[in-house]
Amino acid sequence: MRRLLLALLLAGVVAEARESGFVLMSPETQAMQRDDTANPGMLWVEEGRALWDSAGCAGCHGDVAGMRGVAARYPAFDAASGGPIDLAGRIAQCQEARQGRTPFPRESEEALALSALVGLQSRGMPVAPPEDPRLAPALARGDALYRQRRGQLDLSCAQCHDANAGRHLGSSPIPEAHPTGYPLYRLEWQGMGSLQRRLRNCMAGVRSEPYAYGAAEYIEIELFLMRRAAGMPLETPAVRP
Amino acid sequence: MPRTGSAPSRRMPLARWAPVLALLLAGGAAAEEGIPSLTGQPGDAARGRAIVATRQRGLCLLCHAGPFPEERFQGDLAPSLAGVGTRLTEGQLRLRLVDGRRLNPETIMPSYYRTEGLVRVGPAWQGRTILSAGEIEDVVAFLLTLRD
Amino acid sequence: MARTLINLPRTARRGEVIEIRTLIQHVMETGYRPGADGVVVPRDIVTRFTCLYNNEEVFSAELAPAIAANPFLSFSVVAAESGILAFTWSGDNGFEQTETRSLTVT
């Protein structure tokens, strides 16, 4: 019954017109994202290109252009852990299990650079995390986390991003929260960051204890959000205010 | 039917009826109870205005607009505070601040004087209410002055 | 070595005005911001950018703490002759970095 309700819910979201946070930005910031010569995220992509060779990815994967379509299909099911895995997790898993080296830590410049490089290969393609039935329990947990009221302010993601998308928290327009552009360059951060960094900001904003980087809860939330965004074009590396 | 006293008869003077009439005429909002003072002391409206206008303290202007010409970028997630002193009684204002979820379980209005039933509160705020009892009385005193 | 992105055409006609766009990965720590421990983080910014076109300065800029991190500078140059464009960023803590690109003018 819950699966049916979830399917109907997701179908309901898909049926409505969805908007990326891109449309809420000023023309100047939109221009920054569109222009690869001005998008600061491209500095991390260039870093990623260097790492693709120096960190040995090319040894197995060849030219990075072969990664086309990969980022759009995450979070995916990971047989090794029996649960969902995000792209950054897969890269780290590759380094550890197949290269036998210590992976770049979560949210490190190197990890962000590789995620940005691989993400760029899917830019423009529709978000399409696999509809693997083995992901159903994680998807349901992600849905529940999205609706969980938390923090001293006792607010859930859904209360802002579903019920109040398009209205304003102070000066900030509230987006629908489709993570189509991660990792992205946030002007507020003056740097690159992952979806997990953004989720932590939001949780801190409602005065809630964030989960640690790499926590299963973040992957479950990301799985839910990417299914909810299915069909929207990937924008990595995006720019946001 | 009144709980105490005799049933009214046509020979009762109007004065006996006045409070009942007043309640009926005031409309549905009057039927909702407010809550009494948290401190027993009157709040300071000037301090209350400072709390409301400083978004890091009261958080109010993130969601509510109001008569604060010096504050830009007021939010639009909640009703304007202009005139709220004429629409709600002191007790009703206090109830909404203390725990608006008692009126609407789905509200986005945080509960400014509740610590139970919260999930994963950050360590800096655990065991603390968003505003103290005295601050809530100050805010209520200020909101009552908004009568335009 | 800070990562840089430099965009300009490889070739140009003599007299053509070309646009050069530069981006450098560098913090612009203002020197006013307290860190997590409450101590002010020392200033660390790029302070100057110059472009030499066959050793002649054709563009320069002074940067101040108000400029955002990873500064983007875009400017135009008249393509006079084939040669080398040298872009130099310098700043606090002895930071200095030069990148060169060649331009063929026909």
PDB file of N, CA and C in Angstrom, chain C residues 22-72:
ATOM      1  N   THR C  22      39.733  35.454 -18.087  1.00  0.00           N
ATOM      2  CA  THR C  22      40.607  34.708 -17.188  1.00  0.00           C
ATOM      3  C   THR C  22      39.871  34.403 -15.899  1.00  0.00           C
ATOM      4  N   LEU C  23      40.181  33.257 -15.351  1.00  0.00           N
ATOM      5  CA  LEU C  23      39.606  32.817 -14.075  1.00  0.00           C
ATOM      6  C   LEU C  23      40.743  32.150 -13.329  1.00  0.00           C
ATOM      7  N   ILE C  24      40.922  32.478 -12.071  1.00  0.00           N
ATOM      8  CA  ILE C  24      41.963  31.818 -11.281  1.00  0.00           C
ATOM      9  C   ILE C  24      41.334  31.283 -10.001  1.00  0.00           C
ATOM     10  N   GLN C  25      41.724  30.081  -9.621  1.00  0.00           N
ATOM     11  CA  GLN C  25      41.217  29.477  -8.393  1.00  0.00           C
ATOM     12  C   GLN C  25      42.063  29.997  -7.239  1.00  0.00           C
ATOM     13  N   HIS C  26      41.515  30.953  -6.500  1.00  0.00           N
ATOM     14  CA  HIS C  26      42.257  31.558  -5.390  1.00  0.00           C
ATOM     15  C   HIS C  26      41.256  32.129  -4.407  1.00  0.00           C
ATOM     16  N   VAL C  27      41.519  31.909  -3.123  1.00  0.00           N
ATOM     17  CA  VAL C  27      40.651  32.522  -2.114  1.00  0.00           C
ATOM     18  C   VAL C  27      40.794  34.037  -2.172  1.00  0.00           C
ATOM     19  N   MET C  28      39.804  34.707  -1.671  1.00  0.00           N
ATOM     20  CA  MET C  28      39.904  36.155  -1.456  1.00  0.00           C
ATOM     21  C   MET C  28      39.476  36.380  -0.010  1.00  0.00           C
ATOM     22  N   GLU C  29      40.331  35.935   0.865  1.00  0.00           N
ATOM     23  CA  GLU C  29      40.068  36.046   2.308  1.00  0.00           C
ATOM     24  C   GLU C  29      40.266  37.490   2.705  1.00  0.00           C
ATOM     25  N   THR C  30      39.203  38.104   3.202  1.00  0.00           N
ATOM     26  CA  THR C  30      39.205  39.561   3.328  1.00  0.00           C
ATOM     27  C   THR C  30      40.125  40.087   4.417  1.00  0.00           C
ATOM     28  N   GLY C  31      40.351  39.268   5.426  1.00  0.00           N
ATOM     29  CA  GLY C  31      41.100  39.787   6.570  1.00  0.00           C
ATOM     30  C   GLY C  31      40.194  40.368   7.635  1.00  0.00           C
ATOM     31  N   TYR C  32      38.854  40.259   7.422  1.00  0.00           N
ATOM     32  CA  TYR C  32      37.894  40.754   8.421  1.00  0.00           C
ATOM     33  C   TYR C  32      37.056  39.637   9.013  1.00  0.00           C
ATOM     34  N   ARG C  33      37.214  38.458   8.460  1.00  0.00           N
ATOM     35  CA  ARG C  33      36.285  37.386   8.801  1.00  0.00           C
ATOM     36  C   ARG C  33      36.816  36.557   9.966  1.00  0.00           C
ATOM     37  N   PRO C  34      36.027  36.410  11.056  1.00  0.00           N
ATOM     38  CA  PRO C  34      36.490  35.529  12.132  1.00  0.00           C
ATOM     39  C   PRO C  34      36.298  34.077  11.737  1.00  0.00           C
ATOM     40  N   GLY C  35      37.284  33.239  12.106  1.00  0.00           N
ATOM     41  CA  GLY C  35      37.143  31.819  11.843  1.00  0.00           C
ATOM     42  C   GLY C  35      36.270  31.163  12.888  1.00  0.00           C
ATOM     43  N   ALA C  36      36.179  29.824  12.811  1.00  0.00           N
ATOM     44  CA  ALA C  36      35.324  29.081  13.739  1.00  0.00           C
ATOM     45  C   ALA C  36      35.772  29.281  15.183  1.00  0.00           C
ATOM     46  N   ASP C  37      37.056  29.574  15.399  1.00  0.00           N
ATOM     47  CA  ASP C  37      37.558  29.784  16.756  1.00  0.00           C
ATOM     48  C   ASP C  37      37.407  31.223  17.210  1.00  0.00           C
ATOM     49  N   GLY C  38      36.817  32.072  16.372  1.00  0.00           N
ATOM     50  CA  GLY C  38      36.614  33.461  16.758  1.00  0.00           C
ATOM     51  C   GLY C  38      37.775  34.365  16.422  1.00  0.00           C
ATOM     52  N   VAL C  39      38.910  33.791  15.989  1.00  0.00           N
ATOM     53  CA  VAL C  39      40.075  34.602  15.640  1.00  0.00           C
ATOM     54  C   VAL C  39      39.943  35.021  14.170  1.00  0.00           C
ATOM     55  N   VAL C  40      40.275  36.296  13.906  1.00  0.00           N
ATOM     56  CA  VAL C  40      40.142  36.793  12.531  1.00  0.00           C
ATOM     57  C   VAL C  40      41.136  36.073  11.627  1.00  0.00           C
ATOM     58  N   VAL C  41      40.636  35.574  10.481  1.00  0.00           N
ATOM     59  CA  VAL C  41      41.497  34.892   9.516  1.00  0.00           C
ATOM     60  C   VAL C  41      42.317  35.945   8.786  1.00  0.00           C
ATOM     61  N   PRO C  42      43.631  35.782   8.689  1.00  0.00           N
ATOM     62  CA  PRO C  42      44.448  36.817   8.044  1.00  0.00           C
ATOM     63  C   PRO C  42      44.090  36.970   6.574  1.00  0.00           C
ATOM     64  N   ARG C  43      44.315  38.191   6.074  1.00  0.00           N
ATOM     65  CA  ARG C  43      44.006  38.483   4.683  1.00  0.00           C
ATOM     66  C   ARG C  43      44.852  37.622   3.751  1.00  0.00           C
ATOM     67  N   ASP C  44      44.236  37.150   2.691  1.00  0.00           N
ATOM     68  CA  ASP C  44      44.945  36.360   1.684  1.00  0.00           C
ATOM     69  C   ASP C  44      44.218  36.567   0.363  1.00  0.00           C
ATOM     70  N   ILE C  45      44.642  37.585  -0.371  1.00  0.00           N
ATOM     71  CA  ILE C  45      43.955  37.904  -1.615  1.00  0.00           C
ATOM     72  C   ILE C  45      44.950  38.079  -2.752  1.00  0.00           C
ATOM     73  N   VAL C  46      44.446  37.925  -3.968  1.00  0.00           N
ATOM     74  CA  VAL C  46      45.171  38.390  -5.151  1.00  0.00           C
ATOM     75  C   VAL C  46      45.061  39.907  -5.148  1.00  0.00           C
ATOM     76  N   THR C  47      46.169  40.616  -5.320  1.00  0.00           N
ATOM     77  CA  THR C  47      46.125  42.077  -5.288  1.00  0.00           C
ATOM     78  C   THR C  47      46.324  42.707  -6.653  1.00  0.00           C
ATOM     79  N   ARG C  48      46.946  41.965  -7.586  1.00  0.00           N
ATOM     80  CA  ARG C  48      47.256  42.588  -8.873  1.00  0.00           C
ATOM     81  C   ARG C  48      47.232  41.554  -9.985  1.00  0.00           C
ATOM     82  N   PHE C  49      46.771  42.014 -11.136  1.00  0.00           N
ATOM     83  CA  PHE C  49      46.762  41.185 -12.349  1.00  0.00           C
ATOM     84  C   PHE C  49      47.290  42.035 -13.492  1.00  0.00           C
ATOM     85  N   THR C  50      48.222  41.474 -14.261  1.00  0.00           N
ATOM     86  CA  THR C  50      48.685  42.201 -15.438  1.00  0.00           C
ATOM     87  C   THR C  50      48.700  41.273 -16.642  1.00  0.00           C
ATOM     88  N   CYS C  51      48.530  41.858 -17.820  1.00  0.00           N
ATOM     89  CA  CYS C  51      48.669  41.131 -19.065  1.00  0.00           C
ATOM     90  C   CYS C  51      49.730  41.828 -19.901  1.00  0.00           C
ATOM     91  N   LEU C  52      50.788  41.091 -20.219  1.00  0.00           N
ATOM     92  CA  LEU C  52      51.837  41.610 -21.096  1.00  0.00           C
ATOM     93  C   LEU C  52      51.671  40.968 -22.466  1.00  0.00           C
ATOM     94  N   TYR C  53      51.674  41.774 -23.477  1.00  0.00           N
ATOM     95  CA  TYR C  53      51.524  41.303 -24.856  1.00  0.00           C
ATOM     96  C   TYR C  53      52.872  41.590 -25.523  1.00  0.00           C
ATOM     97  N   ASN C  54      53.631  40.525 -25.793  1.00  0.00           N
ATOM     98  CA  ASN C  54      55.014  40.703 -26.249  1.00  0.00           C
ATOM     99  C   ASN C  54      55.745  41.712 -25.373  1.00  0.00           C
ATOM    100  N   ASN C  55      55.634  41.466 -24.065  1.00  0.00           N
ATOM    101  CA  ASN C  55      56.334  42.230 -23.032  1.00  0.00           C
ATOM    102  C   ASN C  55      55.840  43.652 -22.843  1.00  0.00           C
ATOM    103  N   GLU C  56      54.778  44.013 -23.527  1.00  0.00           N
ATOM    104  CA  GLU C  56      54.215  45.346 -23.282  1.00  0.00           C
ATOM    105  C   GLU C  56      52.934  45.190 -22.489  1.00  0.00           C
ATOM    106  N   GLU C  57      52.796  45.959 -21.401  1.00  0.00           N
ATOM    107  CA  GLU C  57      51.595  45.833 -20.572  1.00  0.00           C
ATOM    108  C   GLU C  57      50.396  46.410 -21.334  1.00  0.00           C
ATOM    109  N   VAL C  58      49.386  45.597 -21.540  1.00  0.00           N
ATOM    110  CA  VAL C  58      48.180  46.054 -22.233  1.00  0.00           C
ATOM    111  C   VAL C  58      46.964  46.107 -21.320  1.00  0.00           C
ATOM    112  N   PHE C  59      47.075  45.499 -20.150  1.00  0.00           N
ATOM    113  CA  PHE C  59      45.951  45.532 -19.209  1.00  0.00           C
ATOM    114  C   PHE C  59      46.490  45.243 -17.828  1.00  0.00           C
ATOM    115  N   SER C  60      45.982  45.985 -16.829  1.00  0.00           N
ATOM    116  CA  SER C  60      46.298  45.608 -15.457  1.00  0.00           C
ATOM    117  C   SER C  60      45.111  45.935 -14.568  1.00  0.00           C
ATOM    118  N   ALA C  61      45.060  45.270 -13.429  1.00  0.00           N
ATOM    119  CA  ALA C  61      43.959  45.493 -12.488  1.00  0.00           C
ATOM    120  C   ALA C  61      44.484  45.356 -11.079  1.00  0.00           C
ATOM    121  N   GLU C  62      43.947  46.209 -10.193  1.00  0.00           N
ATOM    122  CA  GLU C  62      44.231  46.059  -8.772  1.00  0.00           C
ATOM    123  C   GLU C  62      43.006  45.469  -8.119  1.00  0.00           C
ATOM    124  N   LEU C  63      43.209  44.427  -7.336  1.00  0.00           N
ATOM    125  CA  LEU C  63      42.084  43.761  -6.690  1.00  0.00           C
ATOM    126  C   LEU C  63      42.106  44.051  -5.195  1.00  0.00           C
ATOM    127  N   ALA C  64      40.917  44.203  -4.624  1.00  0.00           N
ATOM    128  CA  ALA C  64      40.769  44.570  -3.219  1.00  0.00           C
ATOM    129  C   ALA C  64      39.961  43.481  -2.504  1.00  0.00           C
ATOM    130  N   PRO C  65      39.918  43.505  -1.173  1.00  0.00           N
ATOM    131  CA  PRO C  65      39.229  42.429  -0.448  1.00  0.00           C
ATOM    132  C   PRO C  65      37.765  42.250  -0.811  1.00  0.00           C
ATOM    133  N   ALA C  66      37.131  43.277  -1.370  1.00  0.00           N
ATOM    134  CA  ALA C  66      35.705  43.134  -1.679  1.00  0.00           C
ATOM    135  C   ALA C  66      35.448  42.219  -2.864  1.00  0.00           C
ATOM    136  N   ILE C  67      36.489  41.869  -3.608  1.00  0.00           N
ATOM    137  CA  ILE C  67      36.289  41.037  -4.794  1.00  0.00           C
ATOM    138  C   ILE C  67      36.146  39.585  -4.371  1.00  0.00           C
ATOM    139  N   ALA C  68      35.227  38.894  -5.017  1.00  0.00           N
ATOM    140  CA  ALA C  68      34.889  37.527  -4.634  1.00  0.00           C
ATOM    141  C   ALA C  68      36.025  36.563  -4.935  1.00  0.00           C
ATOM    142  N   ALA C  69      35.982  35.409  -4.280  1.00  0.00           N
ATOM    143  CA  ALA C  69      36.976  34.366  -4.508  1.00  0.00           C
ATOM    144  C   ALA C  69      36.930  33.912  -5.948  1.00  0.00           C
ATOM    145  N   ASN C  70      38.015  33.285  -6.367  1.00  0.00           N
ATOM    146  CA  ASN C  70      38.138  32.778  -7.742  1.00  0.00           C
ATOM    147  C   ASN C  70      37.837  33.891  -8.741  1.00  0.00           C
ATOM    148  N   PRO C  71      38.614  34.974  -8.662  1.00  0.00           N
ATOM    149  CA  PRO C  71      38.275  36.157  -9.452  1.00  0.00           C
ATOM    150  C   PRO C  71      38.306  35.919 -10.952  1.00  0.00           C
ATOM    151  N   PHE C  72      37.304  36.479 -11.596  1.00  0.00           N
ATOM    152  CA  PHE C  72      37.116  36.405 -13.042  1.00  0.00           C
ATOM    153  C   PHE C  72      37.414  37.782 -13.623  1.00  0.00           C
TER     154      PHE C  72
END
